[in-house]
mmCIF file of C-alpha atoms in Angstrom:
data_model
loop_
_atom_site.group_PDB
_atom_site.id
_atom_site.type_symbol
_atom_site.label_atom_id
_atom_site.label_comp_id
_atom_site.label_asym_id
_atom_site.label_seq_id
_atom_site.Cartn_x
_atom_site.Cartn_y
_atom_site.Cartn_z
ATOM 1 C CA UNK A 1 30.747 -17.918 45.520
ATOM 2 C CA UNK A 2 32.161 -15.621 48.240
ATOM 3 C CA UNK A 3 34.784 -13.124 47.239
ATOM 4 C CA UNK A 4 38.034 -13.199 49.230
ATOM 5 C CA UNK A 5 38.911 -10.002 51.026
ATOM 6 C CA UNK A 6 42.276 -8.449 50.140
ATOM 7 C CA UNK A 7 44.332 -6.591 52.716
ATOM 8 C CA UNK A 8 42.831 -3.209 51.839
ATOM 9 C CA UNK A 9 39.312 -4.613 52.156
ATOM 10 C CA UNK A 10 40.097 -6.017 55.594
ATOM 11 C CA UNK A 11 41.305 -2.598 56.655
ATOM 12 C CA UNK A 12 38.082 -1.046 55.368
ATOM 13 C CA UNK A 13 35.994 -3.536 57.319
ATOM 14 C CA UNK A 14 37.996 -2.748 60.466
ATOM 15 C CA UNK A 15 37.395 0.978 60.042
ATOM 16 C CA UNK A 16 33.695 0.367 59.409
ATOM 17 C CA UNK A 17 33.469 -1.751 62.556
ATOM 18 C CA UNK A 18 34.939 1.105 64.574
ATOM 19 C CA UNK A 19 32.267 3.418 63.205
ATOM 20 C CA UNK A 20 29.375 1.139 64.074
ATOM 21 C CA UNK A 21 27.511 1.532 67.397
ATOM 22 C CA UNK A 22 29.702 0.312 70.189
ATOM 23 C CA UNK A 23 32.910 1.433 68.418
ATOM 24 C CA UNK A 24 35.092 4.383 69.178
ATOM 25 C CA UNK A 25 33.250 6.893 66.974
ATOM 26 C CA UNK A 26 29.862 8.277 67.904
ATOM 27 C CA UNK A 27 27.098 7.916 65.382
ATOM 28 C CA UNK A 28 23.608 9.408 65.091
ATOM 29 C CA UNK A 29 21.083 6.713 64.266
ATOM 30 C CA UNK A 30 17.861 8.197 62.964
ATOM 31 C CA UNK A 31 14.566 6.317 62.839
ATOM 32 C CA UNK A 32 11.372 7.303 61.062
ATOM 33 C CA UNK A 33 9.736 8.017 64.420
ATOM 34 C CA UNK A 34 12.474 10.578 65.102
ATOM 35 C CA UNK A 35 11.726 12.283 61.800
ATOM 36 C CA UNK A 36 8.005 12.454 62.583
ATOM 37 C CA UNK A 37 8.762 13.888 66.028
ATOM 38 C CA UNK A 38 10.554 16.811 64.352
ATOM 39 C CA UNK A 39 7.624 17.471 62.014
ATOM 40 C CA UNK A 40 5.769 20.099 64.137
ATOM 41 C CA UNK A 41 8.861 22.296 64.469
ATOM 42 C CA UNK A 42 9.430 22.707 60.730
ATOM 43 C CA UNK A 43 9.143 26.301 59.398
ATOM 44 C CA UNK A 44 6.615 25.303 56.723
ATOM 45 C CA UNK A 45 4.163 24.191 59.400
ATOM 46 C CA UNK A 46 4.908 27.234 61.547
ATOM 47 C CA UNK A 47 4.078 29.509 58.616
ATOM 48 C CA UNK A 48 0.858 27.592 57.888
ATOM 49 C CA UNK A 49 -0.159 27.806 61.547
ATOM 50 C CA UNK A 50 0.479 31.558 61.468
ATOM 51 C CA UNK A 51 -1.769 31.863 58.403
ATOM 52 C CA UNK A 52 -4.469 29.933 60.241
ATOM 53 C CA UNK A 53 -4.130 32.207 63.298
ATOM 54 C CA UNK A 54 -4.367 35.266 61.047
ATOM 55 C CA UNK A 55 -7.571 33.928 59.475
ATOM 56 C CA UNK A 56 -9.039 33.287 62.928
ATOM 57 C CA UNK A 57 -8.099 36.835 63.967
ATOM 58 C CA UNK A 58 -9.786 38.228 60.847
ATOM 59 C CA UNK A 59 -12.923 36.374 61.837
ATOM 60 C CA UNK A 60 -12.856 37.810 65.346
ATOM 61 C CA UNK A 61 -12.211 41.281 63.927
ATOM 62 C CA UNK A 62 -15.567 41.278 62.126
ATOM 63 C CA UNK A 63 -17.946 43.018 64.511
ATOM 64 C CA UNK A 64 -21.030 45.167 64.287
ATOM 65 C CA UNK A 65 -20.410 48.923 64.408
ATOM 66 C CA UNK A 66 -20.574 50.453 67.841
ATOM 67 C CA UNK A 67 -23.496 52.753 68.721
ATOM 68 C CA UNK A 68 -22.707 56.453 68.659
ATOM 69 C CA UNK A 69 -23.336 58.732 71.614
ATOM 70 C CA UNK A 70 -23.780 62.479 71.069
ATOM 71 C CA UNK A 71 -23.727 65.025 73.847
ATOM 72 C CA UNK A 72 -24.115 68.751 73.369
ATOM 73 C CA UNK A 73 -24.593 71.681 75.732
ATOM 74 C CA UNK A 74 -24.974 75.451 75.469
ATOM 75 C CA UNK A 75 -27.104 78.500 76.298
ATOM 76 C CA UNK A 76 -30.198 79.699 74.487
ATOM 77 C CA UNK A 77 -31.551 83.270 74.436
ATOM 78 C CA UNK A 78 -34.982 83.824 72.920
ATOM 79 C CA UNK A 79 -35.186 86.686 70.459
ATOM 80 C CA UNK A 80 -38.243 88.193 72.114
ATOM 81 C CA UNK A 81 -37.005 88.041 75.710
ATOM 82 C CA UNK A 82 -34.005 88.881 77.830
ATOM 83 C CA UNK A 83 -34.023 85.519 79.583
ATOM 84 C CA UNK A 84 -31.232 83.003 78.857
ATOM 85 C CA UNK A 85 -31.319 79.342 79.700
ATOM 86 C CA UNK A 86 -28.887 76.434 79.640
ATOM 87 C CA UNK A 87 -29.616 73.823 76.971
ATOM 88 C CA UNK A 88 -28.336 70.275 76.516
ATOM 89 C CA UNK A 89 -28.899 67.374 74.212
ATOM 90 C CA UNK A 90 -28.139 63.674 74.573
ATOM 91 C CA UNK A 91 -28.546 61.330 71.615
ATOM 92 C CA UNK A 92 -27.803 57.684 70.815
ATOM 93 C CA UNK A 93 -27.809 56.302 67.253
ATOM 94 C CA UNK A 94 -27.150 52.907 65.696
ATOM 95 C CA UNK A 95 -26.574 52.149 61.991
ATOM 96 C CA UNK A 96 -28.769 49.292 60.797
ATOM 97 C CA UNK A 97 -27.498 48.482 57.304
ATOM 98 C CA UNK A 98 -24.372 46.552 58.445
ATOM 99 C CA UNK A 99 -26.558 43.930 60.073
ATOM 100 C CA UNK A 100 -27.295 42.420 56.660
ATOM 101 C CA UNK A 101 -23.748 42.215 55.175
ATOM 102 C CA UNK A 102 -22.212 41.437 58.580
ATOM 103 C CA UNK A 103 -23.660 37.969 58.976
ATOM 104 C CA UNK A 104 -22.537 37.007 55.472
ATOM 105 C CA UNK A 105 -19.071 38.462 56.100
ATOM 106 C CA UNK A 106 -18.870 36.332 59.253
ATOM 107 C CA UNK A 107 -19.755 33.252 57.220
ATOM 108 C CA UNK A 108 -17.047 34.139 54.686
ATOM 109 C CA UNK A 109 -14.487 34.578 57.482
ATOM 110 C CA UNK A 110 -15.466 31.220 59.004
ATOM 111 C CA UNK A 111 -15.004 29.565 55.606
ATOM 112 C CA UNK A 112 -11.587 31.241 55.316
ATOM 113 C CA UNK A 113 -10.590 29.699 58.646
ATOM 114 C CA UNK A 114 -11.650 26.289 57.300
ATOM 115 C CA UNK A 115 -9.556 26.900 54.188
ATOM 116 C CA UNK A 116 -6.578 27.826 56.382
ATOM 117 C CA UNK A 117 -7.043 24.593 58.358
ATOM 118 C CA UNK A 118 -6.993 22.661 55.083
ATOM 119 C CA UNK A 119 -3.847 24.522 53.999
ATOM 120 C CA UNK A 120 -2.200 23.565 57.297
ATOM 121 C CA UNK A 121 -3.135 19.911 56.753
ATOM 122 C CA UNK A 122 -1.841 20.074 53.197
ATOM 123 C CA UNK A 123 1.454 21.611 54.360
ATOM 124 C CA UNK A 124 1.798 18.799 56.894
ATOM 125 C CA UNK A 125 1.237 16.188 54.181
ATOM 126 C CA UNK A 126 3.695 17.791 51.780
ATOM 127 C CA UNK A 127 6.324 18.093 54.497
ATOM 128 C CA UNK A 128 5.813 14.483 55.586
ATOM 129 C CA UNK A 129 6.219 13.411 51.956
ATOM 130 C CA UNK A 130 9.446 15.390 51.540
ATOM 131 C CA UNK A 131 10.892 14.101 54.804
ATOM 132 C CA UNK A 132 10.076 10.535 53.757
ATOM 133 C CA UNK A 133 11.880 11.060 50.464
ATOM 134 C CA UNK A 134 14.913 12.539 52.266
ATOM 135 C CA UNK A 135 14.904 9.682 54.801
ATOM 136 C CA UNK A 136 14.847 6.959 52.154
ATOM 137 C CA UNK A 137 17.368 8.822 50.003
ATOM 138 C CA UNK A 138 19.872 8.623 52.863
ATOM 139 C CA UNK A 139 19.066 4.925 53.345
ATOM 140 C CA UNK A 140 19.536 4.289 49.609
ATOM 141 C CA UNK A 141 22.822 6.177 49.483
ATOM 142 C CA UNK A 142 24.211 4.109 52.335
ATOM 143 C CA UNK A 143 23.292 0.862 50.592
ATOM 144 C CA UNK A 144 24.712 2.111 47.302
ATOM 145 C CA UNK A 145 28.027 2.971 48.949
ATOM 146 C CA UNK A 146 28.194 -0.506 50.459
ATOM 147 C CA UNK A 147 27.377 -2.108 47.094
ATOM 148 C CA UNK A 148 29.961 -0.047 45.213
ATOM 149 C CA UNK A 149 32.537 -0.941 47.818
ATOM 150 C CA UNK A 150 31.732 -4.634 47.325
ATOM 151 C CA UNK A 151 32.101 -4.175 43.571
ATOM 152 C CA UNK A 152 35.426 -2.424 44.142
ATOM 153 C CA UNK A 153 36.609 -5.305 46.342
ATOM 154 C CA UNK A 154 35.589 -7.786 43.658
ATOM 155 C CA UNK A 155 37.440 -5.737 41.036
ATOM 156 C CA UNK A 156 40.520 -5.781 43.270
ATOM 157 C CA UNK A 157 40.157 -9.545 43.579
ATOM 158 C CA UNK A 158 40.046 -9.877 39.785
ATOM 159 C CA UNK A 159 43.119 -7.632 39.480
ATOM 160 C CA UNK A 160 45.051 -9.932 41.783
ATOM 161 C CA UNK A 161 43.811 -12.977 39.863
ATOM 162 C CA UNK A 162 44.861 -11.454 36.536
ATOM 163 C CA UNK A 163 48.258 -10.467 37.947
ATOM 164 C CA UNK A 164 48.813 -14.053 39.047
ATOM 165 C CA UNK A 165 47.835 -15.393 35.621
ATOM 166 C CA UNK A 166 50.128 -12.878 33.900
ATOM 167 C CA UNK A 167 53.004 -13.948 36.156
ATOM 168 C CA UNK A 168 52.286 -17.582 35.293
ATOM 169 C CA UNK A 169 52.153 -16.734 31.587
ATOM 170 C CA UNK A 170 48.502 -17.731 31.265
ATOM 171 C CA UNK A 171 47.230 -14.225 30.367
ATOM 172 C CA UNK A 172 48.472 -11.220 28.490
ATOM 173 C CA UNK A 173 49.526 -8.073 30.384
ATOM 174 C CA UNK A 174 46.742 -6.138 28.612
ATOM 175 C CA UNK A 175 44.184 -8.090 30.625
ATOM 176 C CA UNK A 176 45.692 -6.802 33.851
ATOM 177 C CA UNK A 177 45.568 -3.248 32.509
ATOM 178 C CA UNK A 178 41.899 -3.657 31.570
ATOM 179 C CA UNK A 179 41.007 -4.876 35.052
ATOM 180 C CA UNK A 180 43.014 -2.117 36.719
ATOM 181 C CA UNK A 181 41.118 0.405 34.601
ATOM 182 C CA UNK A 182 37.852 -1.207 35.701
ATOM 183 C CA UNK A 183 38.928 -0.841 39.323
ATOM 184 C CA UNK A 184 39.807 2.840 38.846
ATOM 185 C CA UNK A 185 36.425 3.528 37.302
ATOM 186 C CA UNK A 186 34.782 1.935 40.337
ATOM 187 C CA UNK A 187 36.894 4.076 42.653
ATOM 188 C CA UNK A 188 35.696 7.183 40.817
ATOM 189 C CA UNK A 189 32.075 6.043 41.056
ATOM 190 C CA UNK A 190 32.555 5.304 44.738
ATOM 191 C CA UNK A 191 33.965 8.788 45.384
ATOM 192 C CA UNK A 192 31.068 10.445 43.521
ATOM 193 C CA UNK A 193 28.529 8.332 45.415
ATOM 194 C CA UNK A 194 30.183 9.286 48.697
ATOM 195 C CA UNK A 195 29.824 12.985 47.886
ATOM 196 C CA UNK A 196 26.144 12.519 47.003
ATOM 197 C CA UNK A 197 25.565 10.585 50.224
ATOM 198 C CA UNK A 198 27.234 13.302 52.289
ATOM 199 C CA UNK A 199 25.069 15.984 50.662
ATOM 200 C CA UNK A 200 21.887 13.982 51.330
ATOM 201 C CA UNK A 201 22.864 13.420 54.967
ATOM 202 C CA UNK A 202 23.709 17.098 55.384
ATOM 203 C CA UNK A 203 20.360 18.168 53.901
ATOM 204 C CA UNK A 204 18.416 15.852 56.205
ATOM 205 C CA UNK A 205 20.548 16.886 59.163
ATOM 206 C CA UNK A 206 19.888 20.577 58.548
ATOM 207 C CA UNK A 207 16.192 19.864 58.169
ATOM 208 C CA UNK A 208 16.139 18.140 61.568
ATOM 209 C CA UNK A 209 18.591 20.584 63.200
ATOM 210 C CA UNK A 210 21.174 17.866 63.924
ATOM 211 C CA UNK A 211 24.494 19.065 65.236
ATOM 212 C CA UNK A 212 26.717 16.727 63.226
ATOM 213 C CA UNK A 213 24.930 15.261 60.188
ATOM 214 C CA UNK A 214 28.193 13.795 58.859
ATOM 215 C CA UNK A 215 27.787 10.847 61.256
ATOM 216 C CA UNK A 216 24.101 10.384 60.448
ATOM 217 C CA UNK A 217 22.786 6.896 59.729
ATOM 218 C CA UNK A 218 19.158 5.936 59.257
ATOM 219 C CA UNK A 219 17.653 2.814 60.781
ATOM 220 C CA UNK A 220 15.366 1.545 58.014
ATOM 221 C CA UNK A 221 14.229 -1.899 56.934
ATOM 222 C CA UNK A 222 15.457 -1.470 53.399
ATOM 223 C CA UNK A 223 15.004 -5.096 52.316
ATOM 224 C CA UNK A 224 11.311 -5.333 53.258
ATOM 225 C CA UNK A 225 8.938 -4.488 50.422
ATOM 226 C CA UNK A 226 5.800 -2.885 51.910
ATOM 227 C CA UNK A 227 2.432 -3.803 50.399
ATOM 228 C CA UNK A 228 0.831 -1.425 47.970
ATOM 229 C CA UNK A 229 -1.867 0.644 49.736
ATOM 230 C CA UNK A 230 -5.321 0.992 48.257
ATOM 231 C CA UNK A 231 -6.247 4.338 46.742
ATOM 232 C CA UNK A 232 -8.820 6.026 48.971
ATOM 233 C CA UNK A 233 -11.490 8.354 47.567
ATOM 234 C CA UNK A 234 -10.081 11.845 47.467
ATOM 235 C CA UNK A 235 -13.243 13.658 48.595
ATOM 236 C CA UNK A 236 -11.793 14.392 52.046
ATOM 237 C CA UNK A 237 -8.365 15.431 50.822
ATOM 238 C CA UNK A 238 -7.284 18.827 52.223
ATOM 239 C CA UNK A 239 -6.772 20.177 48.710
ATOM 240 C CA UNK A 240 -10.465 19.692 47.969
ATOM 241 C CA UNK A 241 -11.531 20.688 51.485
ATOM 242 C CA UNK A 242 -9.703 23.976 51.026
ATOM 243 C CA UNK A 243 -11.229 24.492 47.568
ATOM 244 C CA UNK A 244 -14.723 23.880 48.928
ATOM 245 C CA UNK A 245 -14.077 26.300 51.785
ATOM 246 C CA UNK A 246 -12.825 28.991 49.390
ATOM 247 C CA UNK A 247 -15.904 28.469 47.233
ATOM 248 C CA UNK A 248 -18.139 28.816 50.301
ATOM 249 C CA UNK A 249 -16.310 31.988 51.297
ATOM 250 C CA UNK A 250 -16.843 33.430 47.802
ATOM 251 C CA UNK A 251 -20.573 32.611 47.981
ATOM 252 C CA UNK A 252 -20.802 34.348 51.343
ATOM 253 C CA UNK A 253 -18.978 37.426 50.026
ATOM 254 C CA UNK A 254 -21.417 37.556 47.127
ATOM 255 C CA UNK A 255 -24.342 37.451 49.565
ATOM 256 C CA UNK A 256 -22.669 40.207 51.599
ATOM 257 C CA UNK A 257 -22.213 42.362 48.493
ATOM 258 C CA UNK A 258 -25.871 41.936 47.599
ATOM 259 C CA UNK A 259 -26.985 42.792 51.126
ATOM 260 C CA UNK A 260 -24.763 45.863 51.054
ATOM 261 C CA UNK A 261 -26.811 47.292 48.163
ATOM 262 C CA UNK A 262 -29.797 47.931 50.419
ATOM 263 C CA UNK A 263 -30.078 51.581 51.527
ATOM 264 C CA UNK A 264 -28.561 52.268 54.888
ATOM 265 C CA UNK A 265 -30.687 53.053 57.922
ATOM 266 C CA UNK A 266 -29.766 54.786 61.152
ATOM 267 C CA UNK A 267 -31.983 54.608 64.219
ATOM 268 C CA UNK A 268 -31.523 56.979 67.118
ATOM 269 C CA UNK A 269 -33.068 58.389 70.274
ATOM 270 C CA UNK A 270 -32.764 61.952 71.493
ATOM 271 C CA UNK A 271 -33.433 63.710 74.728
ATOM 272 C CA UNK A 272 -32.643 67.314 75.451
ATOM 273 C CA UNK A 273 -33.649 70.674 76.867
ATOM 274 C CA UNK A 274 -34.132 73.734 74.752
ATOM 275 C CA UNK A 275 -34.794 77.280 75.801
ATOM 276 C CA UNK A 276 -38.501 76.813 76.402
ATOM 277 C CA UNK A 277 -39.114 73.044 76.347
ATOM 278 C CA UNK A 278 -37.823 69.595 77.171
ATOM 279 C CA UNK A 279 -37.470 67.421 74.073
ATOM 280 C CA UNK A 280 -37.698 63.637 73.633
ATOM 281 C CA UNK A 281 -37.613 62.150 70.135
ATOM 282 C CA UNK A 282 -36.829 59.150 67.962
ATOM 283 C CA UNK A 283 -34.758 59.576 64.806
ATOM 284 C CA UNK A 284 -34.712 57.516 61.625
ATOM 285 C CA UNK A 285 -32.445 58.400 58.696
ATOM 286 C CA UNK A 286 -32.443 56.670 55.303
ATOM 287 C CA UNK A 287 -29.581 56.618 52.819
ATOM 288 C CA UNK A 288 -30.473 57.641 49.265
ATOM 289 C CA UNK A 289 -28.520 55.456 46.790
ATOM 290 C CA UNK A 290 -28.239 58.083 44.064
ATOM 291 C CA UNK A 291 -24.527 58.156 43.280
ATOM 292 C CA UNK A 292 -23.266 54.764 44.474
ATOM 293 C CA UNK A 293 -25.509 51.750 44.050
ATOM 294 C CA UNK A 294 -22.687 49.281 44.795
ATOM 295 C CA UNK A 295 -23.382 47.202 41.703
ATOM 296 C CA UNK A 296 -19.683 46.830 40.827
ATOM 297 C CA UNK A 297 -19.024 45.096 44.134
ATOM 298 C CA UNK A 298 -21.733 42.543 43.358
ATOM 299 C CA UNK A 299 -20.320 41.925 39.887
ATOM 300 C CA UNK A 300 -16.841 41.398 41.274
ATOM 301 C CA UNK A 301 -18.081 39.044 43.991
ATOM 302 C CA UNK A 302 -20.070 37.074 41.403
ATOM 303 C CA UNK A 303 -16.959 36.703 39.241
ATOM 304 C CA UNK A 304 -14.915 35.547 42.232
ATOM 305 C CA UNK A 305 -17.586 32.974 43.045
ATOM 306 C CA UNK A 306 -17.452 31.616 39.514
ATOM 307 C CA UNK A 307 -13.667 31.480 39.640
ATOM 308 C CA UNK A 308 -13.705 29.613 42.967
ATOM 309 C CA UNK A 309 -16.126 27.018 41.614
ATOM 310 C CA UNK A 310 -14.072 26.442 38.478
ATOM 311 C CA UNK A 311 -10.914 26.219 40.578
ATOM 312 C CA UNK A 312 -12.596 23.543 42.685
ATOM 313 C CA UNK A 313 -13.509 21.562 39.576
ATOM 314 C CA UNK A 314 -9.950 21.858 38.271
ATOM 315 C CA UNK A 315 -8.456 20.656 41.567
ATOM 316 C CA UNK A 316 -10.862 17.706 41.716
ATOM 317 C CA UNK A 317 -9.767 16.608 38.256
ATOM 318 C CA UNK A 318 -6.062 17.154 38.894
ATOM 319 C CA UNK A 319 -6.144 15.357 42.229
ATOM 320 C CA UNK A 320 -7.893 12.360 40.698
ATOM 321 C CA UNK A 321 -5.327 12.276 37.867
ATOM 322 C CA UNK A 322 -2.438 12.596 40.291
ATOM 323 C CA UNK A 323 -3.783 9.787 42.474
ATOM 324 C CA UNK A 324 -4.190 7.482 39.466
ATOM 325 C CA UNK A 325 -0.697 8.317 38.235
ATOM 326 C CA UNK A 326 0.857 7.756 41.657
ATOM 327 C CA UNK A 327 -0.918 4.436 42.080
ATOM 328 C CA UNK A 328 0.140 3.255 38.614
ATOM 329 C CA UNK A 329 3.716 4.399 39.257
ATOM 330 C CA UNK A 330 3.780 2.552 42.571
ATOM 331 C CA UNK A 331 2.505 -0.651 40.938
ATOM 332 C CA UNK A 332 5.132 -0.456 38.220
ATOM 333 C CA UNK A 333 7.889 0.285 40.722
ATOM 334 C CA UNK A 334 6.876 -2.653 42.911
ATOM 335 C CA UNK A 335 6.725 -4.997 39.919
ATOM 336 C CA UNK A 336 10.147 -3.758 38.827
ATOM 337 C CA UNK A 337 11.613 -4.486 42.259
ATOM 338 C CA UNK A 338 10.079 -7.971 42.308
ATOM 339 C CA UNK A 339 11.342 -8.801 38.819
ATOM 340 C CA UNK A 340 14.856 -7.556 39.481
ATOM 341 C CA UNK A 341 15.071 -9.338 42.818
ATOM 342 C CA UNK A 342 13.571 -12.652 41.735
ATOM 343 C CA UNK A 343 14.766 -12.997 38.143
ATOM 344 C CA UNK A 344 17.338 -10.545 36.846
ATOM 345 C CA UNK A 345 19.826 -10.218 39.697
ATOM 346 C CA UNK A 346 20.097 -13.973 40.522
ATOM 347 C CA UNK A 347 20.758 -14.796 36.875
ATOM 348 C CA UNK A 348 23.354 -12.057 36.592
ATOM 349 C CA UNK A 349 25.004 -13.364 39.751
ATOM 350 C CA UNK A 350 25.106 -16.939 38.444
ATOM 351 C CA UNK A 351 26.506 -15.820 35.092
ATOM 352 C CA UNK A 352 29.243 -13.814 36.798
ATOM 353 C CA UNK A 353 30.217 -16.689 39.105
ATOM 354 C CA UNK A 354 30.362 -19.112 36.187
ATOM 355 C CA UNK A 355 32.474 -16.841 33.990
ATOM 356 C CA UNK A 356 34.805 -15.993 36.862
ATOM 357 C CA UNK A 357 35.407 -19.710 37.472
ATOM 358 C CA UNK A 358 36.014 -20.288 33.758
ATOM 359 C CA UNK A 359 38.358 -17.289 33.559
ATOM 360 C CA UNK A 360 40.362 -18.604 36.524
ATOM 361 C CA UNK A 361 41.058 -21.853 34.666
ATOM 362 C CA UNK A 362 41.526 -20.153 31.304
ATOM 363 C CA UNK A 363 38.297 -21.277 29.664
ATOM 364 C CA UNK A 364 36.708 -17.797 29.310
ATOM 365 C CA UNK A 365 38.163 -14.586 27.950
ATOM 366 C CA UNK A 366 38.313 -11.301 29.812
ATOM 367 C CA UNK A 367 35.740 -9.532 27.620
ATOM 368 C CA UNK A 368 33.035 -12.024 28.548
ATOM 369 C CA UNK A 369 33.956 -11.729 32.225
ATOM 370 C CA UNK A 370 33.822 -7.925 32.141
ATOM 371 C CA UNK A 371 30.450 -7.985 30.366
ATOM 372 C CA UNK A 372 29.047 -10.349 32.991
ATOM 373 C CA UNK A 373 30.499 -8.243 35.787
ATOM 374 C CA UNK A 374 29.029 -5.028 34.423
ATOM 375 C CA UNK A 375 25.650 -6.696 33.861
ATOM 376 C CA UNK A 376 25.639 -7.835 37.486
ATOM 377 C CA UNK A 377 26.614 -4.365 38.715
ATOM 378 C CA UNK A 378 23.890 -2.734 36.621
ATOM 379 C CA UNK A 379 21.300 -5.176 37.976
ATOM 380 C CA UNK A 380 22.341 -4.645 41.594
ATOM 381 C CA UNK A 381 22.323 -0.851 41.257
ATOM 382 C CA UNK A 382 19.018 -0.984 39.376
ATOM 383 C CA UNK A 383 17.478 -2.940 42.250
ATOM 384 C CA UNK A 384 18.557 -0.268 44.717
ATOM 385 C CA UNK A 385 17.149 2.466 42.480
ATOM 386 C CA UNK A 386 13.885 0.563 42.025
ATOM 387 C CA UNK A 387 13.461 0.143 45.775
ATOM 388 C CA UNK A 388 14.036 3.860 46.251
ATOM 389 C CA UNK A 389 11.559 4.632 43.475
ATOM 390 C CA UNK A 390 8.943 2.464 45.198
ATOM 391 C CA UNK A 391 9.509 4.224 48.517
ATOM 392 C CA UNK A 392 9.096 7.580 46.760
ATOM 393 C CA UNK A 393 5.880 6.331 45.173
ATOM 394 C CA UNK A 394 4.559 5.287 48.602
ATOM 395 C CA UNK A 395 5.363 8.770 49.915
ATOM 396 C CA UNK A 396 3.439 10.317 47.016
ATOM 397 C CA UNK A 397 0.443 8.055 47.686
ATOM 398 C CA UNK A 398 0.529 8.973 51.356
ATOM 399 C CA UNK A 399 0.260 12.650 50.437
ATOM 400 C CA UNK A 400 -2.501 12.113 47.865
ATOM 401 C CA UNK A 401 -4.750 9.618 49.612
ATOM 402 C CA UNK A 402 -7.762 10.778 51.592
ATOM 403 C CA UNK A 403 -7.792 10.793 55.375
ATOM 404 C CA UNK A 404 -5.562 12.360 57.977
ATOM 405 C CA UNK A 405 -2.040 11.521 59.085
ATOM 406 C CA UNK A 406 -3.262 9.165 61.810
ATOM 407 C CA UNK A 407 -4.695 6.835 59.136
ATOM 408 C CA UNK A 408 -2.055 7.356 56.458
ATOM 409 C CA UNK A 409 -0.016 4.333 55.333
ATOM 410 C CA UNK A 410 3.365 3.892 56.976
ATOM 411 C CA UNK A 411 6.292 5.226 55.004
ATOM 412 C CA UNK A 412 8.952 3.482 57.051
ATOM 413 C CA UNK A 413 9.229 0.909 59.815
#
């Protein structure tokens, strides 16, 4: 049955109407599309893009050593003659050993760029997940405030009913005190919920750089229960793509370390004029690996390769476990919402209406009415919490499922 609105409730409705769009007060209405539009400007993504740019710069920085040009000039005086002559020498040399490690180092740098791309995608997914949770938290807090206010209005209605029965001598004054205490407890809960809602709005407003988050309201279809998405294979998830890229980079660094063990070569050409002849020559120098055979570098690179492979295996297992857990949590949350909405809350509502009618005519005591009222309040608040839990579970699945953001399941209308 509908609850009559006391004078204070009517005043609250009037104030709320003034705050709604079209009233005197301005209000920021935020949709999920607005949240997504602010995604690229978030500092987490800016930092990930900078890391990707740094990896690309490291790749471009890998270059073969430049050839060396030597030029010398002077005068020569033979020991057995008094004749002097100008001499000069021009030489060009090129080290050959870096050609082997260089191509492997380039492959490692390219794999590092791929890993940075995966890290950027992962940062985008994590940020989208967090923004979805913040968005639905604000929506939940608004609905909870409205529900608590309805419960407060109903408590005020029961206080007036009890006061009338006390005045008519049909109830004891203690019943009025009990109901007034119930109303005060609801006022305290309403004040605490208002503080939590303000903090959530402020956090989302700061995240989106809103000027006045106090007037923030989200436009979300709270009552629609989205279908449960299927769990996609996680092979293309950026976590695994990044792990595979890091493993490939470690393999390439190992190949570079092995190539670096070969003795260095330097090839050069020389042309010059000495005191009594013009000289043209080719030069070839060979490094003798007597003191440094570079074996430690190979051992370290081999260990890093093994670590990267084991890290990839660990991430594959953890991602599969996380996806299973998120899917199971989402199923349970959806079932909980359905059960509360279809079975628990309607029964609690019917029990409360029946006991309130019986209490009005003196056929039910106050204790039974308060128990029914609290059971109904618990069920209604539990339904709100279950809906929020399901939205959080959908956000987790969106971040864990394979594919990119263009094919990710919707988190909000």
